[in-house]
Coordinates of C-alpha atoms in Angstrom, one line a residue:
X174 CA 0.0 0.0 0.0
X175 CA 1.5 3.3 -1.1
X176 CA 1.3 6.4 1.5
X177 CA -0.1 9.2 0.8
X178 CA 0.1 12.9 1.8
X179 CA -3.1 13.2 2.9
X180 CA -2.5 10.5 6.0
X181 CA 0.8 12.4 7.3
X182 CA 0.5 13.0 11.0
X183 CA -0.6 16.7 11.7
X184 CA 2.7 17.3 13.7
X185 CA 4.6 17.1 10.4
X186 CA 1.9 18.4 8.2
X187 CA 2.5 21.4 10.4
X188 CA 5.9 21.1 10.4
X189 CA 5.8 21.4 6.6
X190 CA 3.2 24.8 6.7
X191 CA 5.6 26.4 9.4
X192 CA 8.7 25.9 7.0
X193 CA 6.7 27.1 3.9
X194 CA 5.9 30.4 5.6
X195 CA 9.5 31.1 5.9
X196 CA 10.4 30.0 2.2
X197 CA 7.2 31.6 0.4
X198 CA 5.8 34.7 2.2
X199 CA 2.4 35.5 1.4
X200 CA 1.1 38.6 0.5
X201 CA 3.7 40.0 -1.6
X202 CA 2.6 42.3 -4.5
X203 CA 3.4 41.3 -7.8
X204 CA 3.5 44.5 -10.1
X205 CA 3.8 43.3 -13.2
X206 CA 2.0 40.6 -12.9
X207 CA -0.9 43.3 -10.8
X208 CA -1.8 40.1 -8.5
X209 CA -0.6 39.4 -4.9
X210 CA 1.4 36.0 -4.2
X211 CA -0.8 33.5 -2.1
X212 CA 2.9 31.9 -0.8
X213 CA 2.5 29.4 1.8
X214 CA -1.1 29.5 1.8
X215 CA -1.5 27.5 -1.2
X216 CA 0.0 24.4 0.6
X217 CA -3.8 24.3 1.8
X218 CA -5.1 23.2 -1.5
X219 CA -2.7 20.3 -1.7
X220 CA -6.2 17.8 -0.1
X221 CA -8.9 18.4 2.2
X222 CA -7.1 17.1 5.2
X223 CA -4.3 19.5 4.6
X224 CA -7.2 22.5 4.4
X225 CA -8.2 21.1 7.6
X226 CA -5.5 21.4 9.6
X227 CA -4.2 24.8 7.8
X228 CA -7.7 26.0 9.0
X229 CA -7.8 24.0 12.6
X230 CA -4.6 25.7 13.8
X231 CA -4.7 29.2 14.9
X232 CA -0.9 30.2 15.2
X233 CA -0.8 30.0 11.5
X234 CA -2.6 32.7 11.2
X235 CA -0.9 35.1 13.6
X236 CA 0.6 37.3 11.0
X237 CA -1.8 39.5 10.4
X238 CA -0.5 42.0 8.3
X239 CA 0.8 40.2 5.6
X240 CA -1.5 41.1 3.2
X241 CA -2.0 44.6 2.5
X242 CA -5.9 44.3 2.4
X243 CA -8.3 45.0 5.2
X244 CA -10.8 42.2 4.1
X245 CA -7.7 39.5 4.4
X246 CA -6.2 41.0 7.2
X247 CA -10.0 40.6 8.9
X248 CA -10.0 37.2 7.9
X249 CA -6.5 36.4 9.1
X250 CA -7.6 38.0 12.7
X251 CA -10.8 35.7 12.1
X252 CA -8.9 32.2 12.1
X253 CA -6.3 33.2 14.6
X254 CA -9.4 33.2 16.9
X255 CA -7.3 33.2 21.0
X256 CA -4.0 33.2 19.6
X257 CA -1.9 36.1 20.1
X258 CA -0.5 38.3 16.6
X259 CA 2.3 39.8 15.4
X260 CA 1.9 43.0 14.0
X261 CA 4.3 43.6 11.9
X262 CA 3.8 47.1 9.4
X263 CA 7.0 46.8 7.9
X264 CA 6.1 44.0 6.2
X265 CA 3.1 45.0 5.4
X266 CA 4.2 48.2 3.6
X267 CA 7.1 45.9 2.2
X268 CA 4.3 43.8 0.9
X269 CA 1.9 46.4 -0.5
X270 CA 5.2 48.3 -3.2
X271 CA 3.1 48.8 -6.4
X272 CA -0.5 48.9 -4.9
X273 CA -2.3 52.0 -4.8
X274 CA -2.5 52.9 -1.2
X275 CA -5.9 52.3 0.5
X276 CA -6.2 54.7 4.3
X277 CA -8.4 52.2 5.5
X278 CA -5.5 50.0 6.5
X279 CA -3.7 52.0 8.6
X280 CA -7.0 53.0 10.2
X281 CA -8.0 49.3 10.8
X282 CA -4.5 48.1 12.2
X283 CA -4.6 51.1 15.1
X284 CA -7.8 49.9 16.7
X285 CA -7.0 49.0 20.2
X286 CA -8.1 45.2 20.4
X287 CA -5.5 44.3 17.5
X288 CA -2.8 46.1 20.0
X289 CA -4.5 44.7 23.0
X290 CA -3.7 41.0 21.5
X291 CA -0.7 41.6 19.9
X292 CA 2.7 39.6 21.4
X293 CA 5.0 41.5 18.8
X294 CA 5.1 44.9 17.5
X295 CA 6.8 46.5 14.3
X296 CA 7.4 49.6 13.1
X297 CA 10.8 50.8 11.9
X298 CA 11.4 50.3 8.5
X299 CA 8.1 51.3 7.3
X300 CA 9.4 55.4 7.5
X301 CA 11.3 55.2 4.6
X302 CA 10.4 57.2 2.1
X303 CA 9.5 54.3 -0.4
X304 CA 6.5 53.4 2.0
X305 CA 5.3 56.9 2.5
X306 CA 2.4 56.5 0.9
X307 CA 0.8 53.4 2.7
X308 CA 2.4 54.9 6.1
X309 CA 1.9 58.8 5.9
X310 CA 3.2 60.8 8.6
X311 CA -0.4 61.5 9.6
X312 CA -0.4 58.0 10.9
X313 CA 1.6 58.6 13.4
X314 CA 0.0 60.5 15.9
X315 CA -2.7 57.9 15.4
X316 CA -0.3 55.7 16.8
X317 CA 0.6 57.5 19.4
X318 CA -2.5 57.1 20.5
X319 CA -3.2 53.7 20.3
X320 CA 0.2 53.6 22.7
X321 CA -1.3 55.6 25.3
X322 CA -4.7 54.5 25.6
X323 CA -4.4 50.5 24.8
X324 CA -3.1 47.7 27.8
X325 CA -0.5 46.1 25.9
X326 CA -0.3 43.1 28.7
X327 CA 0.7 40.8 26.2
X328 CA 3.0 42.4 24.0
X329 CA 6.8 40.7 24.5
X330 CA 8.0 42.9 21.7
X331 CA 8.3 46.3 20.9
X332 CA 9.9 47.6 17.9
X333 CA 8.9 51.1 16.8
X334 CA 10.3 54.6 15.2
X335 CA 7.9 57.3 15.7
X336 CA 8.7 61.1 14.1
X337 CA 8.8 64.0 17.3
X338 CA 6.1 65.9 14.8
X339 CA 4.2 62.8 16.7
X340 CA 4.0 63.7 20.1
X341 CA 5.2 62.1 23.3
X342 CA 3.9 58.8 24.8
X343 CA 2.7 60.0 28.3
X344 CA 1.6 56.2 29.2
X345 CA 3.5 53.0 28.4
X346 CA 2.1 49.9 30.0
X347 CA 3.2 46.7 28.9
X348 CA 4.7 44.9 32.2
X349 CA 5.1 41.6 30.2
X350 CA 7.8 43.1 27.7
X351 CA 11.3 41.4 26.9
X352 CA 12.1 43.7 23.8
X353 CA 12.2 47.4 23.9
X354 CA 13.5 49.0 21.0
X355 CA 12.1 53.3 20.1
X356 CA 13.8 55.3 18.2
X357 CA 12.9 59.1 17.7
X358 CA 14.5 61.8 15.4
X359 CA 14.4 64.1 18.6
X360 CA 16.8 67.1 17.6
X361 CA 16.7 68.0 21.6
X362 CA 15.8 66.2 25.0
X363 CA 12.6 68.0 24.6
X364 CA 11.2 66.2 21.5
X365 CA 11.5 62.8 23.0
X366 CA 8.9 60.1 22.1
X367 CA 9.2 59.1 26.0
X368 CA 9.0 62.0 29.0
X369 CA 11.4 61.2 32.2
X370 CA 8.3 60.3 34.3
X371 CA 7.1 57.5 31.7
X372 CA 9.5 55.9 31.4
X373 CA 10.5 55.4 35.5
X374 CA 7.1 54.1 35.7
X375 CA 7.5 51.6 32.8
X376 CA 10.9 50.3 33.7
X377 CA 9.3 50.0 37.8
X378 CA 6.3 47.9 36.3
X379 CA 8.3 45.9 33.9
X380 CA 9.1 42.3 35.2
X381 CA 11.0 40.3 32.1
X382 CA 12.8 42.9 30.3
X383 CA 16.3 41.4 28.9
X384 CA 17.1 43.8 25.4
X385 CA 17.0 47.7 25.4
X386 CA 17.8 49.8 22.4
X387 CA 16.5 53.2 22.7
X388 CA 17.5 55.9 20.0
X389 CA 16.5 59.6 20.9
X390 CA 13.9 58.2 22.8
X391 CA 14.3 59.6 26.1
X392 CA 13.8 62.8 27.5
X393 CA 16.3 62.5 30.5
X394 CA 15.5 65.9 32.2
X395 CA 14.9 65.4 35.7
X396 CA 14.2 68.0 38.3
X397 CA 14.8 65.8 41.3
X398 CA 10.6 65.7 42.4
X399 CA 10.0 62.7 41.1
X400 CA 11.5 59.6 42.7
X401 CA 11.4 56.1 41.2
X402 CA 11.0 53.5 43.3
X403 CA 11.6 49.8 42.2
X404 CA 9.7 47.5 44.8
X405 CA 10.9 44.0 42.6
X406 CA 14.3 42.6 41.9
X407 CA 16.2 44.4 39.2
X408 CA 16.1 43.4 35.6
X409 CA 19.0 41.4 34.5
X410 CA 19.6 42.7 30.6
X411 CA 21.0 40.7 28.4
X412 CA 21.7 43.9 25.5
X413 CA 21.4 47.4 26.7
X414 CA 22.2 49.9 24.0
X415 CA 21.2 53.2 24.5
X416 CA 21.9 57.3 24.0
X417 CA 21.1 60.0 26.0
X418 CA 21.2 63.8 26.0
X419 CA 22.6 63.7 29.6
X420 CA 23.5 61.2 32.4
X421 CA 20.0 61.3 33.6
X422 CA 19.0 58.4 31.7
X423 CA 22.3 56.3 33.2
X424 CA 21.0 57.0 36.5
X425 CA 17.5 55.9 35.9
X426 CA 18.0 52.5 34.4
X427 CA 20.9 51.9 36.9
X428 CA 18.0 52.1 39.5
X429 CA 15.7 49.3 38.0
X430 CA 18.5 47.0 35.8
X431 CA 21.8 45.7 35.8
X432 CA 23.8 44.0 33.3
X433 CA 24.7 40.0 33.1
X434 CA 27.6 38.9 32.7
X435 CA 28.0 38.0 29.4
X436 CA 25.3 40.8 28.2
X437 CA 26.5 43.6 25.7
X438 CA 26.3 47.2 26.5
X439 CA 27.0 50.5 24.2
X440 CA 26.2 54.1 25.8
X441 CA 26.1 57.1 23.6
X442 CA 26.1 60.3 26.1
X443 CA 25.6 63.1 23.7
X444 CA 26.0 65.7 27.1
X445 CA 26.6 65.6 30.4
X446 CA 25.7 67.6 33.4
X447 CA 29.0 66.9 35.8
X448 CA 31.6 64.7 34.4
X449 CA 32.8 63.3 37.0
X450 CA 29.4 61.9 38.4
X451 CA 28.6 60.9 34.9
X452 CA 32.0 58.6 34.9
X453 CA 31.1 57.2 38.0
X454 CA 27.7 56.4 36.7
X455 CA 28.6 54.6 33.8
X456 CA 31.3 52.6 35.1
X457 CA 29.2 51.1 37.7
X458 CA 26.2 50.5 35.6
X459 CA 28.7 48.8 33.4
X460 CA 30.7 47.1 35.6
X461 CA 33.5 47.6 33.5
X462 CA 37.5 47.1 34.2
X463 CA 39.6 49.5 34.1
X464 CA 43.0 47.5 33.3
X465 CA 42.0 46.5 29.5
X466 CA 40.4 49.9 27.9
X467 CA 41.2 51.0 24.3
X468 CA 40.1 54.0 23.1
X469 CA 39.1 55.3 19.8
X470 CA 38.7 59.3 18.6
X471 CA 37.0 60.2 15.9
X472 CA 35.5 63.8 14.3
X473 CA 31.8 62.4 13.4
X474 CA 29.2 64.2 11.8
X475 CA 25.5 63.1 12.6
X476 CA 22.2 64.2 10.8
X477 CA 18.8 62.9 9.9
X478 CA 16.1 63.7 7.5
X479 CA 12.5 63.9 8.8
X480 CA 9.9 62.0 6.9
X481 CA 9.2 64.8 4.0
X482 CA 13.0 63.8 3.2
X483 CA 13.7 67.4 2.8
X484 CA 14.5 68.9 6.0
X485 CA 17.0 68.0 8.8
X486 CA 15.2 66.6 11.6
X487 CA 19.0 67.3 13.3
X488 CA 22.7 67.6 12.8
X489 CA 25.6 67.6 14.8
X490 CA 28.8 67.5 14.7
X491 CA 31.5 66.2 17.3
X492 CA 34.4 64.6 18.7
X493 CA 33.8 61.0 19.7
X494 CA 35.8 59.4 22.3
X495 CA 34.6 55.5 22.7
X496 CA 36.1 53.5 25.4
X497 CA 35.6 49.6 24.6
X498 CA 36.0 47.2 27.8
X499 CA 36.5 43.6 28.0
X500 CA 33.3 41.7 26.9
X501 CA 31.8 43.7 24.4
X502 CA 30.9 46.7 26.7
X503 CA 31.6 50.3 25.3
X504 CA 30.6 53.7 25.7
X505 CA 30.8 56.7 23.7
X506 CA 31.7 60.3 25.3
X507 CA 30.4 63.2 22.7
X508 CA 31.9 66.4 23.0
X509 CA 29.5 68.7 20.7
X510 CA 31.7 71.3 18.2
X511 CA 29.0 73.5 19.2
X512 CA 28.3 73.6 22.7
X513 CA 30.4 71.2 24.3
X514 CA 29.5 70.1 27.9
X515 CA 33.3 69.4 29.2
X516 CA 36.7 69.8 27.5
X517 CA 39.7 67.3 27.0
X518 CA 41.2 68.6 30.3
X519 CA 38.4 67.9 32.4
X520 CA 37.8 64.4 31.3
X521 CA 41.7 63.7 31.8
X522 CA 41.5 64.9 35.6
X523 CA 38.4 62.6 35.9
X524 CA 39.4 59.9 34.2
X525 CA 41.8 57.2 35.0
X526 CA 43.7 57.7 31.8
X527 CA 46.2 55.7 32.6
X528 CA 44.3 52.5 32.2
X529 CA 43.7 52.9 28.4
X530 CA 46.0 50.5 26.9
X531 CA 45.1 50.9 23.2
X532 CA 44.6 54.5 21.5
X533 CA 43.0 54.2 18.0
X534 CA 43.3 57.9 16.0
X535 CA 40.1 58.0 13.1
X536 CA 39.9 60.1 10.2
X537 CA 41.5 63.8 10.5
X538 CA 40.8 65.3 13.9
X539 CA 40.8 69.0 12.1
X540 CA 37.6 71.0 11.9
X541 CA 38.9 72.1 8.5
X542 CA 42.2 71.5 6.8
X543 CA 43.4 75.0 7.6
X544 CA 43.0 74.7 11.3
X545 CA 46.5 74.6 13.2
X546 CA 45.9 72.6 16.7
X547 CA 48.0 75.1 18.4
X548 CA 45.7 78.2 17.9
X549 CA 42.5 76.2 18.7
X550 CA 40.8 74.8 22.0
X551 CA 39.1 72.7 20.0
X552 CA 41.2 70.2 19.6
X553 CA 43.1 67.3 22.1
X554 CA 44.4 68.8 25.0
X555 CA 47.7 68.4 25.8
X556 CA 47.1 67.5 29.5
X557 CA 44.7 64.5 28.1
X558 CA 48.0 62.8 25.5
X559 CA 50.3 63.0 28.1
X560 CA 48.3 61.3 30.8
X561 CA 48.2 58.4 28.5
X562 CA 51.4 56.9 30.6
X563 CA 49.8 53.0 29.5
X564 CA 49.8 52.8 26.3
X565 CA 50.5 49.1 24.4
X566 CA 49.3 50.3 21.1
X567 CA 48.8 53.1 19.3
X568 CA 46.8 52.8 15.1
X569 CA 47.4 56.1 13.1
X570 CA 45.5 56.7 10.3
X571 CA 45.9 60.1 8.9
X572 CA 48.5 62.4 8.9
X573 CA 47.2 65.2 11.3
X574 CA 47.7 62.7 13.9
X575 CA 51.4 63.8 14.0
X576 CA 50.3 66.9 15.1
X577 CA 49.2 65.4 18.5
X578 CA 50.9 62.0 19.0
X579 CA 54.2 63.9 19.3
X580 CA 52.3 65.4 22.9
X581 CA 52.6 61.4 23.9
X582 CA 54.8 61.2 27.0
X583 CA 57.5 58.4 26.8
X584 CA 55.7 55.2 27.2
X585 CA 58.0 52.1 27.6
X586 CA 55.0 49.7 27.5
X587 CA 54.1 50.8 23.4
X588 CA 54.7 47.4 21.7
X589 CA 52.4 47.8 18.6
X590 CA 52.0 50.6 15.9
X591 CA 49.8 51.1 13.1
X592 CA 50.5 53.4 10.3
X593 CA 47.4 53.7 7.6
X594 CA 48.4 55.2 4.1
X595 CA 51.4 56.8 5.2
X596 CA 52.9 59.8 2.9
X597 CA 56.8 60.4 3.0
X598 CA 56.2 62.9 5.6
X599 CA 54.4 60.9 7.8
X600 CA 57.6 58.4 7.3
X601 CA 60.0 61.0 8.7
X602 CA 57.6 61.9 11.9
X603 CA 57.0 58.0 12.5
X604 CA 60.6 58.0 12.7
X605 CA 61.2 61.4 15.2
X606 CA 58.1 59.5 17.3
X607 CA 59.2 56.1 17.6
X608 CA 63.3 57.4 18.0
X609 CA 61.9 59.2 21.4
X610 CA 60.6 56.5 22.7
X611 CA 64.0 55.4 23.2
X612 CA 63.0 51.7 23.3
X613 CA 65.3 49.0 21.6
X614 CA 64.3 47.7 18.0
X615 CA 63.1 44.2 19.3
X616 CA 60.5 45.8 21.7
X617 CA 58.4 47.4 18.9
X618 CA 56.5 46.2 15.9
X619 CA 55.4 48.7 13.7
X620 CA 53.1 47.9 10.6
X621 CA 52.0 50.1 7.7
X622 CA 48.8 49.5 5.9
X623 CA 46.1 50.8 3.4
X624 CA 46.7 50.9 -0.4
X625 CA 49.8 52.1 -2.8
X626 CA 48.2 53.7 -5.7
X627 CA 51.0 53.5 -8.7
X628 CA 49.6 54.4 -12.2
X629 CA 52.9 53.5 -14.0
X630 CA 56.6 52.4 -13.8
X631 CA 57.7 56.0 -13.1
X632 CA 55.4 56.6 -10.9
X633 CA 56.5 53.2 -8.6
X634 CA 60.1 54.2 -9.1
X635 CA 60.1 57.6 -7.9
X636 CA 57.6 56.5 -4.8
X637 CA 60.3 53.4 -4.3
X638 CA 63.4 56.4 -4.7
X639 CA 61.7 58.6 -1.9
X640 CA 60.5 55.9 0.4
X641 CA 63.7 53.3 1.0
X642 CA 66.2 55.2 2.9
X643 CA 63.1 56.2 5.8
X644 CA 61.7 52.8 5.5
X645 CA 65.0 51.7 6.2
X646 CA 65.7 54.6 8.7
X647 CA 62.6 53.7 10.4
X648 CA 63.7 49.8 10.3
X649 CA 66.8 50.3 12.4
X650 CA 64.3 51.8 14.8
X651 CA 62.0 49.1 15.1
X652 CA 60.0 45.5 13.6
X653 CA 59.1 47.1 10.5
X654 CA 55.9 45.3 8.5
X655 CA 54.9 46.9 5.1
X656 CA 51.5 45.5 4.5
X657 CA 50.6 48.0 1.9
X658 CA 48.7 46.8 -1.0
X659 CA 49.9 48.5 -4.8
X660 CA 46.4 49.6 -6.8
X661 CA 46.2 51.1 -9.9
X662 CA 43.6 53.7 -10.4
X663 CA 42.1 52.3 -13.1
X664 CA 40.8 49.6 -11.2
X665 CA 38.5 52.1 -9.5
X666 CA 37.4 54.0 -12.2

């Protein structure tokens, strides 16, 4: 007797619909073909039995927005009858590309019993401008306002980007979450999608939180009259990853989380109020060690686009100083070109500088090529390089770093340097650098990296000419690695 599909248990029947539903989506809008793809679904026609148990199990149905259609997503809701749904716009908008947009949709998903029984919500991607026109910014006050008013005891997951034209969330209730994720294009702490007040009571009501991501979220202004109280044990967080406008928001989840040990952990503190406290705040919350620190600076420049894709929602520009500890744990110190809250000197008195063991130069720390870094404030202080007494390792990678590197003091633990691209010049102050140290040439290992860009024979020659006797100058200094890599322009053309 020859088996047959239709007498498969329902275990692996169900098996096979849960593996179709990550293979063929459903829902997808076909353009040219103007029809919607019926994915996964289609398995139900295979026999009757199949139908039967497509139709007999609710969880298949959880993902209701698949189809960018109020009547299917009805129907969907329909089948799913106890079971709980995931609410995913992203994919719906993803989904609906080359349909004409119908407002009905976005009017049907922001009633409050879809929220209300909802285990997962999504929506991130949908505020890109190619899915403007089945999520208008209009929607999102809506939103907003489904936030505030609905229970959301059984949501476990919360992903969500919502504009500050939207307003702030003055309610957040949703004690059974594991996954936080808001981000906000807040210019200031004012425009927050979450007030200081809110969000003490959420994190105080919240039992099973493990993964924090909050981006411009948080309006971290506290006057000191409201007092959060935590009356359970404190969270243990698997990933925290978090900015702030000031150390306010530090102090708050310090009061109601703490970090396990294996967990990962990256601050962004775009300001502070007082250093110092704001050092101590972070390296508690953090836990972190102070004997294996490497730091990176960088000039950044930050700015977002609000929905319209026209206007700057914000923009910034600043130096970053990110400190990476041992197990993944790292936090990012912005001092604002603008209106900086501390200076390099102040963060050397109130930082154990000595403890960094790896410095890591980015891009050209020059607000424009013209500057010079001894007629500006701007730039790092000398007291901040010459309390770095630890160093092991030191990468270079342009050649205004010269400019403050020769501040270093004399540092007999420096083992490792990294030169990227290095120009002739930046040959002959290697050499001054590494000749102060006054270390002997078996203590130090120097590598240069980054491409050689040599267009003809000439051109190698004369680049070969100027470079040996410092490359051999440098050599009797040190262990001299020249990992460049020769290009040819036309390569990139």
């Amino acid at each position: 007797m020859q088996a047959s599909v239709h007498d498969l248990p329902d275990e692996i029947i169900l098996l096979v619909f849960a593996y179709l539903k990550k293979g063929l989506p459903a829902g997808r809008y076909n353009k040219a073909l103007r029809r919607t793809a019926l994915g996964w679904v289609k398995a139900g026609h295979v026999c009757s039995r199949w139908r039967q148990v497509l139709l007999e199990n609710a969880t298949l149905w959880t993902d209701v927005t698949s189809f960018y259609d109020v009547g299917v997503i009805e129907e969907f809701k329909s089948r799913s009858r106890d079971a709980l749904l995931n609410l995913d716009i992203d994919l719906l908008c993803d989904h609906a590309l080359g349909r004409s947009a119908d407002s009905r949709v976005v009017e049907y998903l922001t009633q409050d019993d879809l929220w209300e029984r909802s285990f997962r919500v999504k929506i991130d991607d949908a505020r890109s401008v190619r899915y403007r026109d089945y999520l208008p910014s209009l929607a999102y006050p809506t939103i907003v306002r489904a936030l505030t008013r609905t229970s959301l005891t059984n949501l476990v997951e919360l992903r969500l980007f919502i504009p500050r034209e939207a307003g702030q969330l003055h309610v957040l209730s949703a004690p059974c979450l594991r996954t936080l994720c808001l981000k906000s294009d807040a210019a200031e702490a004012w425009q927050c999608l979450l007030v200081f007040e809110t969000f003490a009571d959420f994190l105080s009501e919240s039992r099973h939180l493990q993964h924090v991501q909050l981006q411009r979220a948080v309006d971290s202004r506290f006057s000191g009259r409201y007092q959060a109280r935590r009356q359970t044990p404190l969270l243990a967080l698997q990933h925290a990853e978090f900015d702030c406008f000031d150390e306010g928001l530090v102090a708050l989840i310090s009061q109601h989380c703490f970090l396990l040990p294996g967990a990962y952990s990256n601050l962004d503190i775009f300001g502070v109020r007082v250093l110092n406290y704001a050092i101590a705040l972070v390296t508690s919350f953090m836990q972190c060690s102070s004997t294996t620190v490497s730091a990176r600076i960088a000039r950044q420049r930050e700015r977002a686009y609000a929905l319209d894709g026209v206007f700057l929602s914000y923009r910034s520009e600043f130096y970053a100083l990110r400190l990476a500890f041992a197990r993944g744990r790292r936090v990012t110190w912005r001092k604002d070109l603008a209106e900086p809250s501390w200076t390099w000197d102040d963060f050397a008195n109130a930082y154990d500088c000595q403890a960094i063991s790896s410095l890591h130069l980015h891009h050209s720390l020059y607000i424009s090529p013209e500057d010079d870094p001894s007629q500006t404030n701007d730039q790092l202080s000398t007291t901040l390089l010459r309390s770095l007494g630890g160093l092991q390792e030191l990468n270079i990678e342009h050649e205004s770093h010269f400019d403050f590197v020769r501040s270093l003091p004399i540092t007999p633990g420096l083992k490792v340097i990294s030169v990227k691209d290095p120009s002739v010049c930046d040959l002959v102050h290697l050499w001054h650098f590494i000749r102060r140290q006054e270390q002997t040439r078996s203590t130090v290992d120097v590598t240069l990296t980054g491409r050689v860009f040599d267009d003809d024979v000439i051109m190698a020659e004369q680049r070969a000419y100027d470079e040996a006797p410092l490359l051999a100058a440098v050599g009797v200094l040190c262990n001299l690695n020249d990992r460049r890599v020769i290009r040819h322009r036309a390569q990139y053309r």
